[in-house]
PDB file of C-alpha atoms in Angstrom:
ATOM      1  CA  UNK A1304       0.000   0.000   0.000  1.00 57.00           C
ATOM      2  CA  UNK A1305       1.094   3.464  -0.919  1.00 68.00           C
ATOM      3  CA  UNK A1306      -0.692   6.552   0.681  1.00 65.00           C
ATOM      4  CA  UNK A1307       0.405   9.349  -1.646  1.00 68.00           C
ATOM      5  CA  UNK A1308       0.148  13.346  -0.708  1.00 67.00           C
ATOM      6  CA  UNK A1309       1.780  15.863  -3.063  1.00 65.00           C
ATOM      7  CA  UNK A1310       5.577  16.058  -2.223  1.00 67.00           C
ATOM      8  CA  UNK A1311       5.948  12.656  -0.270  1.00 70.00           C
ATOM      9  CA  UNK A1312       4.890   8.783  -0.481  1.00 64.00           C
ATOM     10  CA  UNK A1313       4.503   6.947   2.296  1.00 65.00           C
ATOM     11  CA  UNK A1314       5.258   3.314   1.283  1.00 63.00           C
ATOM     12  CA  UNK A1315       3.177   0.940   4.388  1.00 61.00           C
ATOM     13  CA  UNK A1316       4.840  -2.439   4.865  1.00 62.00           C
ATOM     14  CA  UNK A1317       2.480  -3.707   7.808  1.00 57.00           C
ATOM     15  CA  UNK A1318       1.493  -1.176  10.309  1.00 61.00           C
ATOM     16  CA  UNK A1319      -0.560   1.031  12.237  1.00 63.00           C
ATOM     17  CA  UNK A1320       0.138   5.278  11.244  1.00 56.00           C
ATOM     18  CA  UNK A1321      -1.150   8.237  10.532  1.00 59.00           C
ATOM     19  CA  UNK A1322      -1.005  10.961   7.860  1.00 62.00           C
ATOM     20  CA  UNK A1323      -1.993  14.566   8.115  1.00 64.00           C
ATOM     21  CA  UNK A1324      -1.701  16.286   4.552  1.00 59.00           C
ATOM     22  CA  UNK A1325      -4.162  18.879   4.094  1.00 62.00           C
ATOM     23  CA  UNK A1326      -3.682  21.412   0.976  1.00 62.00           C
ATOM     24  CA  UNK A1327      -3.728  24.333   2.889  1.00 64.00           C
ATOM     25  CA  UNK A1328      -1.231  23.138   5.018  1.00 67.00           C
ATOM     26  CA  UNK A1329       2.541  23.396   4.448  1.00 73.00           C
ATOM     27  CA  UNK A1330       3.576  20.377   5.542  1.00 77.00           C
ATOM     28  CA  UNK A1331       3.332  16.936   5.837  1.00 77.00           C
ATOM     29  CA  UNK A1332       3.215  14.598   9.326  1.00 80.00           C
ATOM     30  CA  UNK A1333       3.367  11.124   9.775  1.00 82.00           C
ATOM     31  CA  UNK A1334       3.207   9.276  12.930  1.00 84.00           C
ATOM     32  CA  UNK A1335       4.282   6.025  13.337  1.00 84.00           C
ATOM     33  CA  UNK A1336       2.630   3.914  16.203  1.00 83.00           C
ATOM     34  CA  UNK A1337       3.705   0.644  15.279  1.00 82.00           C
ATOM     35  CA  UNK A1338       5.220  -1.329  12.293  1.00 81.00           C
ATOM     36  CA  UNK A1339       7.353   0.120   9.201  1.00 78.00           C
ATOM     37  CA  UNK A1340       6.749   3.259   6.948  1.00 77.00           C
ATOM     38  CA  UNK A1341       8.890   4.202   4.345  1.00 78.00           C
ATOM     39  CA  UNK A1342       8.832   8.162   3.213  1.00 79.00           C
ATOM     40  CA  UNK A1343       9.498   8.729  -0.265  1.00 75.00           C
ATOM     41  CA  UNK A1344       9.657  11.979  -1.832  1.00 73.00           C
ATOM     42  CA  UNK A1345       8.174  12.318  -4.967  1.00 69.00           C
ATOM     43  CA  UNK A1346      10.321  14.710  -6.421  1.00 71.00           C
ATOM     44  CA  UNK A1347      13.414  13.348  -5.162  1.00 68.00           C
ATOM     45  CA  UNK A1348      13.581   9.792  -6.305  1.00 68.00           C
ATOM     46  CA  UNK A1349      16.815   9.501  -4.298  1.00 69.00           C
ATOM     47  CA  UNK A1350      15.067  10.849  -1.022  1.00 75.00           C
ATOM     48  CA  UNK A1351      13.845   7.612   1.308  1.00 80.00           C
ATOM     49  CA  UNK A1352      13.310   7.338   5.068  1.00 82.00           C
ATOM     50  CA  UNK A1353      12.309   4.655   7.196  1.00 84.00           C
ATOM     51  CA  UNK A1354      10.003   5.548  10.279  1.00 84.00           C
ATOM     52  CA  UNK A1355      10.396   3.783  13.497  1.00 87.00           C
ATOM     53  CA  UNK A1356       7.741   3.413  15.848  1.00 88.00           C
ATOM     54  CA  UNK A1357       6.953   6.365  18.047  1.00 88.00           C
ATOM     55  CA  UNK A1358       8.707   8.718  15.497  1.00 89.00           C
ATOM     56  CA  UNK A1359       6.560  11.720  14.132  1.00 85.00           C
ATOM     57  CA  UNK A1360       8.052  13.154  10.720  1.00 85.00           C
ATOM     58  CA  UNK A1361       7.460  16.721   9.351  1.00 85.00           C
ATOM     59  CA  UNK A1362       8.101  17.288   5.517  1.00 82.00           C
ATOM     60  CA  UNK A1363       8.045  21.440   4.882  1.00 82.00           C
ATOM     61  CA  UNK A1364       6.668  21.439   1.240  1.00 80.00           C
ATOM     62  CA  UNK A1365       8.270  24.504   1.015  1.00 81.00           C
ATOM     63  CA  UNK A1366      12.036  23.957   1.811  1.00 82.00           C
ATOM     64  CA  UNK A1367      11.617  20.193   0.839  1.00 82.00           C
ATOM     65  CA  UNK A1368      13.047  20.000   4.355  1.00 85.00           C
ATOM     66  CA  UNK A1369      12.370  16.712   7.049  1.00 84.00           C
ATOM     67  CA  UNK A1370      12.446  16.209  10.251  1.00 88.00           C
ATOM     68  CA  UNK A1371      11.771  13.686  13.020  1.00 91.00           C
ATOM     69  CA  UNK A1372      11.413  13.696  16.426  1.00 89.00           C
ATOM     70  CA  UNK A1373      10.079  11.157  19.300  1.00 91.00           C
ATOM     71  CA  UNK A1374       5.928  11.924  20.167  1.00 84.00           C
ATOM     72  CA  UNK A1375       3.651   9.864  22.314  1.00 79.00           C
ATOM     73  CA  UNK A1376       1.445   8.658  19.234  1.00 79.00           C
ATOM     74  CA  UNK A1377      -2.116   8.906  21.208  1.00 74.00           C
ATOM     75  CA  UNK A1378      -1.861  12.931  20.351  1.00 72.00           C
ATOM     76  CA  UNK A1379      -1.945  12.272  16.624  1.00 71.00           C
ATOM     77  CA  UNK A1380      -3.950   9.141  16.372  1.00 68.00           C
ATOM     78  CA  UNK A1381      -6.398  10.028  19.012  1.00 68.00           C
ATOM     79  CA  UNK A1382      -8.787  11.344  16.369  1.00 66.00           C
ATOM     80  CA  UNK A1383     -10.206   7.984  15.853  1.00 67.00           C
ATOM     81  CA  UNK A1384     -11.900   8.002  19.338  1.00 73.00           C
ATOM     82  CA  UNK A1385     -13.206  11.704  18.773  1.00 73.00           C
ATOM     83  CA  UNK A1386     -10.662  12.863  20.388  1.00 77.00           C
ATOM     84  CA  UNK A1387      -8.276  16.560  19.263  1.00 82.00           C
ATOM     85  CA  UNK A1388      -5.156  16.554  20.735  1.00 80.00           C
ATOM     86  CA  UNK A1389      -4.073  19.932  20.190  1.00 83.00           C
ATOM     87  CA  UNK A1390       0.028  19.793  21.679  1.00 80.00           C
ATOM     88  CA  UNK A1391       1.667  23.754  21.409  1.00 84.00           C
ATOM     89  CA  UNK A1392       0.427  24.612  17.768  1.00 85.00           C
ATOM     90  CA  UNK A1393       0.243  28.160  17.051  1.00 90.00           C
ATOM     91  CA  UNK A1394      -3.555  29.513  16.503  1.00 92.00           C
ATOM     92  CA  UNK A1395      -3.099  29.877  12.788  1.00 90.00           C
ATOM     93  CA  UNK A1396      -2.967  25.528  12.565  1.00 87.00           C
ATOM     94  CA  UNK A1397      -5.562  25.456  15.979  1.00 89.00           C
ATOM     95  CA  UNK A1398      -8.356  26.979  13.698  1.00 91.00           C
ATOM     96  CA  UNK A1399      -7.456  25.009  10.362  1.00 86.00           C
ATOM     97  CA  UNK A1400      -7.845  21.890  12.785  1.00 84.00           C
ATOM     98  CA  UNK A1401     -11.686  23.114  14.080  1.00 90.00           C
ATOM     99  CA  UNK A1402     -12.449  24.197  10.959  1.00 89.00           C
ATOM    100  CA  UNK A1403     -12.678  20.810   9.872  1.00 84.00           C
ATOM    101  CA  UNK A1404     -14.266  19.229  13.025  1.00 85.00           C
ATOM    102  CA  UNK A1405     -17.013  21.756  13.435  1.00 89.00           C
ATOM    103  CA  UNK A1406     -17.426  23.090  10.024  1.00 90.00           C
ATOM    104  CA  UNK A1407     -17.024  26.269  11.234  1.00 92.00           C
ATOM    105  CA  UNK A1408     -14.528  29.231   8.692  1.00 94.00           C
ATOM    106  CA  UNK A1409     -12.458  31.408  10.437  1.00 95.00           C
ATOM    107  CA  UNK A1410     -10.386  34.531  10.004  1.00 95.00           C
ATOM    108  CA  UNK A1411      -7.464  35.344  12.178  1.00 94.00           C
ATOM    109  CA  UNK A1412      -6.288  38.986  12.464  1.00 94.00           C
ATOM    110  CA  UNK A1413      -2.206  38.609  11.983  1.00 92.00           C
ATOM    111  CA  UNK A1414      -1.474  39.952  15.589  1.00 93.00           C
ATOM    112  CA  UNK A1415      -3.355  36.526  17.137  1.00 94.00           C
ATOM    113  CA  UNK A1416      -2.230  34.169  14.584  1.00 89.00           C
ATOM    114  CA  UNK A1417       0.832  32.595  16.418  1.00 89.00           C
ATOM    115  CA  UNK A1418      -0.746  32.559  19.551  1.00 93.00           C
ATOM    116  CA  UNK A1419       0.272  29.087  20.536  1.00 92.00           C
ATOM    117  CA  UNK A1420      -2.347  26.299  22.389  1.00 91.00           C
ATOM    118  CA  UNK A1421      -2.700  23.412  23.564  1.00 88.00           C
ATOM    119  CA  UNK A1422      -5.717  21.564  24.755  1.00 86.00           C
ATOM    120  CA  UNK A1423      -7.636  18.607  24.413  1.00 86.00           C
ATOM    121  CA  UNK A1424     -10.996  18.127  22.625  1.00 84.00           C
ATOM    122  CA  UNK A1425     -13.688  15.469  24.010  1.00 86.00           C
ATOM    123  CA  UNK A1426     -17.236  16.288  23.194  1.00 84.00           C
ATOM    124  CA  UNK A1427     -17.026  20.112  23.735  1.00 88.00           C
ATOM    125  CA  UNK A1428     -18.734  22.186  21.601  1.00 90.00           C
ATOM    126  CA  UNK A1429     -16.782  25.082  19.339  1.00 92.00           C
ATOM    127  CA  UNK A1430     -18.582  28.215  21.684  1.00 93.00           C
ATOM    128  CA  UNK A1431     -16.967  26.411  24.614  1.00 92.00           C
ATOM    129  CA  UNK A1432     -13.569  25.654  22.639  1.00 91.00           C
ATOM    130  CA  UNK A1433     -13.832  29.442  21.884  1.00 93.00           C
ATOM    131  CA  UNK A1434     -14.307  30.415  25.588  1.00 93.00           C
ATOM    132  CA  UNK A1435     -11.316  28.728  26.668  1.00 90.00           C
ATOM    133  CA  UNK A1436      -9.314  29.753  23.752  1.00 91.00           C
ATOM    134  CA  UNK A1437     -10.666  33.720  25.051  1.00 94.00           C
ATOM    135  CA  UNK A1438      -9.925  33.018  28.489  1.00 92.00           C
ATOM    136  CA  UNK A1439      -6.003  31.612  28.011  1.00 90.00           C
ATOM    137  CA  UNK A1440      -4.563  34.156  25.819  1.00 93.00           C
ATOM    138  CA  UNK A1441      -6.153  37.581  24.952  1.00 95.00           C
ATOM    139  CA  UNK A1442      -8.225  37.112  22.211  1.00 95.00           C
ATOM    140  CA  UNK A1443     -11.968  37.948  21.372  1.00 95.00           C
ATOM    141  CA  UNK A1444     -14.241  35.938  18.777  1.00 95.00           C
ATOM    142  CA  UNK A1445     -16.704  37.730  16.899  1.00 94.00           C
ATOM    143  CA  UNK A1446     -19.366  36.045  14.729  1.00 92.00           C
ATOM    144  CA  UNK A1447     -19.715  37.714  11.170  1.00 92.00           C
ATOM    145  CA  UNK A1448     -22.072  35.871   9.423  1.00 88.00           C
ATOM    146  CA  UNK A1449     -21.276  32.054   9.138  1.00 90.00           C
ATOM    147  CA  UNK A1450     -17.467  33.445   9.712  1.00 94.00           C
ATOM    148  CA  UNK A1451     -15.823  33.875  13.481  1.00 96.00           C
ATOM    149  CA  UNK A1452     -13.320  36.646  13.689  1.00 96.00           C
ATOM    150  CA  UNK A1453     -10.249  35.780  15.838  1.00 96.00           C
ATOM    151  CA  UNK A1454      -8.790  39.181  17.124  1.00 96.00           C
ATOM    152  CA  UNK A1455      -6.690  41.009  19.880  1.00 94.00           C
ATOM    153  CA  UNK A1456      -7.689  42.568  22.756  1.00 90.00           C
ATOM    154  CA  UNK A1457      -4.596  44.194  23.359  1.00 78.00           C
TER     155      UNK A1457
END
């Protein structure tokens, strides 16, 4: 099996992983929680890394640039019980993340977007993911339309 986002491959030989490549994103995990994974880049035939379990790796689609580091897995593959681990990820990838689990657009005014989080998600709805979110770093939602407006307070 071959899961294949735009810059990398990830070549499965018997495993358990996950693989977070959204468009609007630039960059490319994968989280190993047990098994082999091989990370091809498509690009650069030459390019080929083997995962080990408990490894997460990061491609930057931009520089072409990876890198790997040691993660307790359950924050990345936690998803599949309903669960958001959100681990010390600036605001601008915290909304791109509830975006997609409440269908909710946002818009982040530039002085809030590195604002950095993290939290986990159970069964808590987005007005009280919001309320936390306002009362841990100054920040103020307002709802324009079907579109929430992130902005300073300061």
């Amino acid at each position: 099996l071959i899961v294949n986002c735009e810059e990398l491959q990830v070549k499965v030989l018997g495993t358990q992983f996950n693989v977070a490549a959204y468009p609007e994103n630039g960059f490319v995990e994968v989280v190993l929680e047990r098994g082999v994974v091989n990370l091809l880049n498509r690009e650069v035939k030459s390019f080929s890394y083997k995962l080990k379990p408990g490894e997460l790796a990061k491609f930057d689609k931009t520089n072409q640039k990876l890198t790997v580091s040691n993660v307790n897995t359950a924050k990345f593959t936690s998803w599949k019980e309903g669960i958001l681990n959100i681990y010390d990820q600036p605001l601008e990838d915290v909304v791109k993340r509830l975006e997609t689990r409440y269908n909710q657009k946002f818009i982040l005014d530039k002085e809030v977007k590195d604002f950095r989080y993290t939290f986990t998600i159970k069964n808590e709805s987005l007005g009280e993911i919001i309320q936390l979110m306002e009362r841990i770093t100054p920040i103020k939602a307002i709802q324009k339309g079907d579109i929430i407006v992130l902005k300073s307070v300061n």
